[in-house]
PDB file of C-alpha atoms in Angstrom:
ATOM      1  CA  MET A   1       0.035   0.086  -0.013  1.00 35.00           C
ATOM      2  CA  THR A   2       1.546   3.338  -1.006  1.00 43.00           C
ATOM      3  CA  GLN A   3       0.805   6.577   0.770  1.00 48.00           C
ATOM      4  CA  ASP A   4      -0.623   9.671  -0.810  1.00 52.00           C
ATOM      5  CA  ASN A   5       1.976  12.360  -1.527  1.00 52.00           C
ATOM      6  CA  SER A   6       0.197  14.913   0.301  1.00 56.00           C
ATOM      7  CA  SER A   7      -0.117  12.974   3.448  1.00 67.00           C
ATOM      8  CA  LEU A   8       3.678  12.515   3.707  1.00 81.00           C
ATOM      9  CA  PRO A   9       5.198  14.664   6.538  1.00 90.00           C
ATOM     10  CA  LEU A  10       7.753  17.080   5.269  1.00 88.00           C
ATOM     11  CA  GLY A  11      10.555  15.483   7.371  1.00 90.00           C
ATOM     12  CA  VAL A  12       9.775  12.134   5.487  1.00 93.00           C
ATOM     13  CA  MET A  13       9.968  13.821   2.064  1.00 93.00           C
ATOM     14  CA  VAL A  14      13.159  15.535   2.899  1.00 93.00           C
ATOM     15  CA  ALA A  15      14.810  12.341   4.140  1.00 94.00           C
ATOM     16  CA  GLU A  16      13.599  10.649   1.067  1.00 95.00           C
ATOM     17  CA  GLY A  17      15.413  13.585  -1.051  1.00 95.00           C
ATOM     18  CA  TYR A  18      18.624  12.198   0.279  1.00 95.00           C
ATOM     19  CA  SER A  19      17.835   8.339   0.473  1.00 95.00           C
ATOM     20  CA  ALA A  20      15.863   8.211  -3.020  1.00 96.00           C
ATOM     21  CA  PRO A  21      16.382  11.650  -4.747  1.00 96.00           C
ATOM     22  CA  ARG A  22      14.728  10.900  -7.889  1.00 96.00           C
ATOM     23  CA  GLN A  23      11.497   9.303  -6.219  1.00 96.00           C
ATOM     24  CA  SER A  24      11.437  12.241  -4.033  1.00 96.00           C
ATOM     25  CA  MET A  25      11.615  14.795  -7.031  1.00 97.00           C
ATOM     26  CA  ALA A  26       8.798  13.006  -8.830  1.00 96.00           C
ATOM     27  CA  ARG A  27       6.620  12.945  -5.591  1.00 95.00           C
ATOM     28  CA  VAL A  28       7.310  16.873  -5.340  1.00 96.00           C
ATOM     29  CA  LEU A  29       6.751  17.513  -8.984  1.00 96.00           C
ATOM     30  CA  ALA A  30       3.236  15.426  -8.595  1.00 95.00           C
ATOM     31  CA  LEU A  31       2.214  17.642  -6.029  1.00 94.00           C
ATOM     32  CA  ARG A  32       2.369  20.669  -8.647  1.00 95.00           C
ATOM     33  CA  PRO A  33       3.431  23.307  -6.081  1.00 96.00           C
ATOM     34  CA  ASP A  34       2.659  26.796  -7.007  1.00 96.00           C
ATOM     35  CA  GLU A  35       4.965  29.770  -6.874  1.00 96.00           C
ATOM     36  CA  SER A  36       4.014  30.547  -3.175  1.00 95.00           C
ATOM     37  CA  GLU A  37       4.693  27.000  -2.300  1.00 96.00           C
ATOM     38  CA  ARG A  38       8.172  26.887  -4.049  1.00 96.00           C
ATOM     39  CA  LEU A  39       9.084  30.235  -2.410  1.00 95.00           C
ATOM     40  CA  LEU A  40       8.244  28.607   0.852  1.00 95.00           C
ATOM     41  CA  MET A  41      10.539  26.062   0.321  1.00 95.00           C
ATOM     42  CA  VAL A  42      13.128  28.420  -0.649  1.00 95.00           C
ATOM     43  CA  GLY A  43      12.399  30.439   2.453  1.00 94.00           C
ATOM     44  CA  ILE A  44      12.658  27.484   4.655  1.00 93.00           C
ATOM     45  CA  GLY A  45      16.143  26.595   2.841  1.00 91.00           C
ATOM     46  CA  ILE A  46      17.235  30.015   3.594  1.00 90.00           C
ATOM     47  CA  ALA A  47      16.051  30.171   7.111  1.00 89.00           C
ATOM     48  CA  VAL A  48      17.905  26.536   7.989  1.00 87.00           C
ATOM     49  CA  GLY A  49      21.086  28.117   6.411  1.00 79.00           C
ATOM     50  CA  ALA A  50      20.870  31.330   8.340  1.00 79.00           C
ATOM     51  CA  LEU A  51      20.123  29.704  11.492  1.00 79.00           C
ATOM     52  CA  GLY A  52      22.964  27.371  11.113  1.00 72.00           C
ATOM     53  CA  PHE A  53      25.366  30.210  10.165  1.00 69.00           C
ATOM     54  CA  ALA A  54      24.069  32.134  13.070  1.00 71.00           C
ATOM     55  CA  LEU A  55      24.749  29.395  15.720  1.00 68.00           C
ATOM     56  CA  LEU A  56      28.162  28.379  14.150  1.00 65.00           C
ATOM     57  CA  GLY A  57      29.456  31.575  12.524  1.00 57.00           C
ATOM     58  CA  ASP A  58      30.714  34.859  13.341  1.00 54.00           C
ATOM     59  CA  ARG A  59      28.197  36.624  15.426  1.00 48.00           C
ATOM     60  CA  GLY A  60      29.629  40.063  14.863  1.00 48.00           C
ATOM     61  CA  GLU A  61      29.383  41.002  18.639  1.00 50.00           C
ATOM     62  CA  GLU A  62      32.313  43.283  18.276  1.00 52.00           C
ATOM     63  CA  SER A  63      30.869  45.217  15.181  1.00 53.00           C
ATOM     64  CA  GLY A  64      27.332  45.635  16.490  1.00 57.00           C
ATOM     65  CA  PRO A  65      23.841  44.411  15.050  1.00 58.00           C
ATOM     66  CA  GLN A  66      23.732  46.333  11.805  1.00 63.00           C
ATOM     67  CA  PRO A  67      26.239  44.232   9.798  1.00 73.00           C
ATOM     68  CA  ILE A  68      24.328  41.008  10.905  1.00 72.00           C
ATOM     69  CA  ILE A  69      21.255  42.457   9.555  1.00 78.00           C
ATOM     70  CA  VAL A  70      22.884  43.271   6.287  1.00 81.00           C
ATOM     71  CA  GLN A  71      24.256  39.656   6.096  1.00 76.00           C
ATOM     72  CA  TYR A  72      20.901  38.214   6.598  1.00 79.00           C
ATOM     73  CA  LEU A  73      19.383  40.275   3.947  1.00 84.00           C
ATOM     74  CA  ALA A  74      22.228  39.469   1.554  1.00 84.00           C
ATOM     75  CA  THR A  75      21.732  35.714   2.442  1.00 83.00           C
ATOM     76  CA  ILE A  76      17.871  36.183   1.475  1.00 87.00           C
ATOM     77  CA  MET A  77      18.631  38.020  -1.821  1.00 91.00           C
ATOM     78  CA  THR A  78      21.372  35.623  -2.775  1.00 89.00           C
ATOM     79  CA  GLY A  79      18.626  32.564  -1.997  1.00 89.00           C
ATOM     80  CA  LEU A  80      16.177  34.333  -4.267  1.00 93.00           C
ATOM     81  CA  PHE A  81      18.718  35.125  -6.958  1.00 93.00           C
ATOM     82  CA  GLN A  82      19.750  31.515  -6.908  1.00 91.00           C
ATOM     83  CA  TYR A  83      16.076  30.291  -7.052  1.00 95.00           C
ATOM     84  CA  TYR A  84      15.459  32.338 -10.206  1.00 96.00           C
ATOM     85  CA  VAL A  85      18.664  32.292 -12.166  1.00 96.00           C
ATOM     86  CA  LEU A  86      19.544  28.828 -11.188  1.00 95.00           C
ATOM     87  CA  ALA A  87      16.124  27.505 -12.499  1.00 96.00           C
ATOM     88  CA  ARG A  88      16.540  29.488 -15.825  1.00 96.00           C
ATOM     89  CA  ILE A  89      20.126  28.311 -16.432  1.00 95.00           C
ATOM     90  CA  ILE A  90      19.262  24.594 -15.614  1.00 95.00           C
ATOM     91  CA  GLY A  91      16.019  24.780 -17.860  1.00 96.00           C
ATOM     92  CA  PHE A  92      17.859  26.426 -20.858  1.00 96.00           C
ATOM     93  CA  ILE A  93      20.598  23.757 -20.832  1.00 95.00           C
ATOM     94  CA  ALA A  94      18.413  20.717 -19.931  1.00 95.00           C
ATOM     95  CA  ARG A  95      16.018  21.822 -22.587  1.00 96.00           C
ATOM     96  CA  ALA A  96      18.953  22.192 -25.122  1.00 95.00           C
ATOM     97  CA  ALA A  97      20.007  18.740 -24.186  1.00 94.00           C
ATOM     98  CA  GLY A  98      16.723  17.346 -25.029  1.00 95.00           C
ATOM     99  CA  GLY A  99      15.121  17.664 -21.596  1.00 95.00           C
ATOM    100  CA  VAL A 100      11.349  17.743 -21.182  1.00 95.00           C
ATOM    101  CA  GLY A 101      10.688  19.706 -18.015  1.00 92.00           C
ATOM    102  CA  ASP A 102       9.114  23.187 -18.333  1.00 95.00           C
ATOM    103  CA  GLN A 103      10.100  26.286 -16.358  1.00 95.00           C
ATOM    104  CA  ASP A 104       7.698  25.607 -13.399  1.00 96.00           C
ATOM    105  CA  ALA A 105       9.252  22.390 -12.975  1.00 97.00           C
ATOM    106  CA  ASP A 106      12.578  24.037 -13.038  1.00 97.00           C
ATOM    107  CA  ARG A 107      11.773  26.377 -10.345  1.00 97.00           C
ATOM    108  CA  THR A 108      10.192  23.403  -8.310  1.00 97.00           C
ATOM    109  CA  LEU A 109      13.392  21.463  -8.664  1.00 96.00           C
ATOM    110  CA  VAL A 110      15.467  24.319  -7.683  1.00 97.00           C
ATOM    111  CA  ALA A 111      13.075  25.040  -4.670  1.00 97.00           C
ATOM    112  CA  TRP A 112      13.117  21.460  -3.553  1.00 97.00           C
ATOM    113  CA  TRP A 113      17.010  21.227  -3.905  1.00 96.00           C
ATOM    114  CA  ALA A 114      17.318  24.262  -1.767  1.00 95.00           C
ATOM    115  CA  LEU A 115      15.298  22.848   0.829  1.00 95.00           C
ATOM    116  CA  VAL A 116      16.683  19.412   0.952  1.00 96.00           C
ATOM    117  CA  THR A 117      20.274  20.579   0.877  1.00 94.00           C
ATOM    118  CA  ALA A 118      19.925  23.567   3.429  1.00 91.00           C
ATOM    119  CA  PRO A 119      21.887  21.937   6.084  1.00 88.00           C
ATOM    120  CA  LEU A 120      24.923  21.125   3.936  1.00 87.00           C
ATOM    121  CA  PRO A 121      26.365  24.536   3.546  1.00 82.00           C
ATOM    122  CA  VAL A 122      26.257  24.469   7.476  1.00 80.00           C
ATOM    123  CA  ILE A 123      28.209  21.368   7.472  1.00 81.00           C
ATOM    124  CA  MET A 124      30.561  22.852   4.911  1.00 80.00           C
ATOM    125  CA  MET A 125      31.220  25.874   7.220  1.00 79.00           C
ATOM    126  CA  VAL A 126      31.832  23.684  10.121  1.00 78.00           C
ATOM    127  CA  ALA A 127      34.454  21.916   8.129  1.00 78.00           C
ATOM    128  CA  ILE A 128      35.989  25.124   6.795  1.00 78.00           C
ATOM    129  CA  GLN A 129      36.451  26.454  10.272  1.00 78.00           C
ATOM    130  CA  ASN A 130      38.198  22.867  11.267  1.00 79.00           C
ATOM    131  CA  VAL A 131      39.961  22.880   7.894  1.00 75.00           C
ATOM    132  CA  GLU A 132      43.286  21.358   9.708  1.00 82.00           C
ATOM    133  CA  SER A 133      41.429  18.179  10.645  1.00 81.00           C
ATOM    134  CA  PRO A 134      41.418  15.437   7.957  1.00 81.00           C
ATOM    135  CA  LEU A 135      37.959  14.432   9.001  1.00 85.00           C
ATOM    136  CA  ALA A 136      36.668  17.961   8.292  1.00 83.00           C
ATOM    137  CA  THR A 137      38.336  17.904   4.971  1.00 82.00           C
ATOM    138  CA  LEU A 138      36.373  14.577   4.235  1.00 87.00           C
ATOM    139  CA  PHE A 139      32.923  16.167   5.403  1.00 85.00           C
ATOM    140  CA  LEU A 140      33.523  19.129   3.166  1.00 84.00           C
ATOM    141  CA  PHE A 141      34.304  17.263   0.164  1.00 88.00           C
ATOM    142  CA  GLY A 142      31.364  14.944   1.034  1.00 89.00           C
ATOM    143  CA  ALA A 143      28.961  17.659   1.541  1.00 88.00           C
ATOM    144  CA  ALA A 144      30.061  19.250  -1.952  1.00 89.00           C
ATOM    145  CA  ILE A 145      29.847  16.161  -3.753  1.00 93.00           C
ATOM    146  CA  LEU A 146      26.356  15.276  -2.290  1.00 94.00           C
ATOM    147  CA  THR A 147      25.093  18.667  -3.169  1.00 93.00           C
ATOM    148  CA  MET A 148      26.132  18.228  -6.851  1.00 95.00           C
ATOM    149  CA  VAL A 149      24.899  14.458  -6.925  1.00 96.00           C
ATOM    150  CA  LEU A 150      21.396  15.499  -5.581  1.00 97.00           C
ATOM    151  CA  LEU A 151      21.041  18.316  -8.065  1.00 96.00           C
ATOM    152  CA  ALA A 152      21.857  16.168 -10.936  1.00 97.00           C
ATOM    153  CA  ALA A 153      19.308  13.521  -9.592  1.00 97.00           C
ATOM    154  CA  TYR A 154      16.687  16.180  -9.408  1.00 97.00           C
ATOM    155  CA  ILE A 155      17.409  17.580 -13.091  1.00 97.00           C
ATOM    156  CA  ALA A 156      17.372  14.101 -14.229  1.00 97.00           C
ATOM    157  CA  GLU A 157      14.074  13.374 -12.902  1.00 97.00           C
ATOM    158  CA  THR A 158      12.504  16.658 -13.779  1.00 97.00           C
ATOM    159  CA  HIS A 159      13.754  16.566 -17.503  1.00 97.00           C
ATOM    160  CA  GLY A 160      13.357  12.798 -18.120  1.00 96.00           C
ATOM    161  CA  PHE A 161      17.048  12.085 -18.528  1.00 96.00           C
ATOM    162  CA  GLN A 162      17.584   8.305 -17.912  1.00 95.00           C
ATOM    163  CA  SER A 163      21.221   8.636 -16.197  1.00 94.00           C
ATOM    164  CA  THR A 164      21.994  10.720 -13.066  1.00 94.00           C
ATOM    165  CA  ALA A 165      25.669   9.797 -13.478  1.00 95.00           C
ATOM    166  CA  ARG A 166      25.588  11.484 -17.212  1.00 96.00           C
ATOM    167  CA  VAL A 167      23.779  14.535 -15.918  1.00 95.00           C
ATOM    168  CA  CYS A 168      26.519  14.921 -13.278  1.00 94.00           C
ATOM    169  CA  GLY A 169      29.105  14.272 -15.628  1.00 94.00           C
ATOM    170  CA  ALA A 170      27.836  16.934 -17.837  1.00 94.00           C
ATOM    171  CA  MET A 171      27.378  19.392 -14.713  1.00 94.00           C
ATOM    172  CA  ILE A 172      31.321  18.708 -14.121  1.00 93.00           C
ATOM    173  CA  GLY A 173      32.010  19.313 -17.700  1.00 93.00           C
ATOM    174  CA  LEU A 174      30.224  22.622 -17.947  1.00 92.00           C
ATOM    175  CA  LEU A 175      31.647  23.773 -14.667  1.00 91.00           C
ATOM    176  CA  MET A 176      35.162  22.942 -15.870  1.00 92.00           C
ATOM    177  CA  VAL A 177      34.480  24.628 -19.260  1.00 92.00           C
ATOM    178  CA  PHE A 178      33.023  27.688 -17.348  1.00 89.00           C
ATOM    179  CA  SER A 179      35.901  27.944 -14.901  1.00 87.00           C
ATOM    180  CA  PHE A 180      38.394  27.768 -17.736  1.00 88.00           C
ATOM    181  CA  VAL A 181      36.844  30.587 -19.691  1.00 89.00           C
ATOM    182  CA  LEU A 182      36.334  32.657 -16.390  1.00 84.00           C
ATOM    183  CA  THR A 183      40.141  32.207 -15.666  1.00 83.00           C
ATOM    184  CA  SER A 184      41.123  33.113 -18.849  1.00 84.00           C
ATOM    185  CA  ILE A 185      39.272  36.312 -18.833  1.00 87.00           C
ATOM    186  CA  ILE A 186      39.916  37.179 -15.164  1.00 83.00           C
ATOM    187  CA  PRO A 187      43.690  37.605 -14.256  1.00 76.00           C
ATOM    188  CA  VAL A 188      44.432  35.513 -11.172  1.00 68.00           C
ATOM    189  CA  PRO A 189      46.457  37.393  -8.553  1.00 72.00           C
ATOM    190  CA  VAL A 190      49.883  36.164  -7.814  1.00 65.00           C
TER     191      VAL A 190
END
C-alpha cells in the first residue's frame, strides 16, 4: 500500500530527498506546487542555512547588530537570486540537451533542492572552520559532492533523463569549461 504524496510529513519527504532523490523529486513534481509553495521551500532553506550560520559563524558582537542584518538580507537576496537564475540556467541547458521539463518544473526542482540541501552549507562551514582536521576535509568534500549529486538527480528526474551519472558528468564538464573561460578572462592575482 502506497501513501498519498500529500499525507507524507515534510521530514519524511526531505529524508527521501537524500535516500531516493529521483523518487523524491517525482513526488514533489506530482504535487504541482505553485509559486508561493516554491518560495516557501526556498524560504525554509534560507532560514535553515541562516540559522546554522548564526549558531556556528561569526556573530559580529564586536561590530554591532547592523552588519548582521545586512548579512541576513544578503543571504535572503542570494537565495532568491539562486532560485530564479539557477532555474533559468538549468532549464535552458536541460532543454537544449533534450530535457522535457518546463519552467515551473525547473523552479520546483531548484526550490526542492534548496530545501533538502539547506543543512549542507552549514556542515561545509563547520568543516572550513576546522580545515586542519582530515575528518573536516572529508566532510567538506562529501557535502559538496552530495550537493552536486542531488542536483543532478533532481535535474534528471525533472527533465526525463535516464542517467543521473551522465547529468552529473555533464555538470562537471560545464563547470570545468566555465571555470576555464572565467580564469582566461579574469587574471589570477599572484
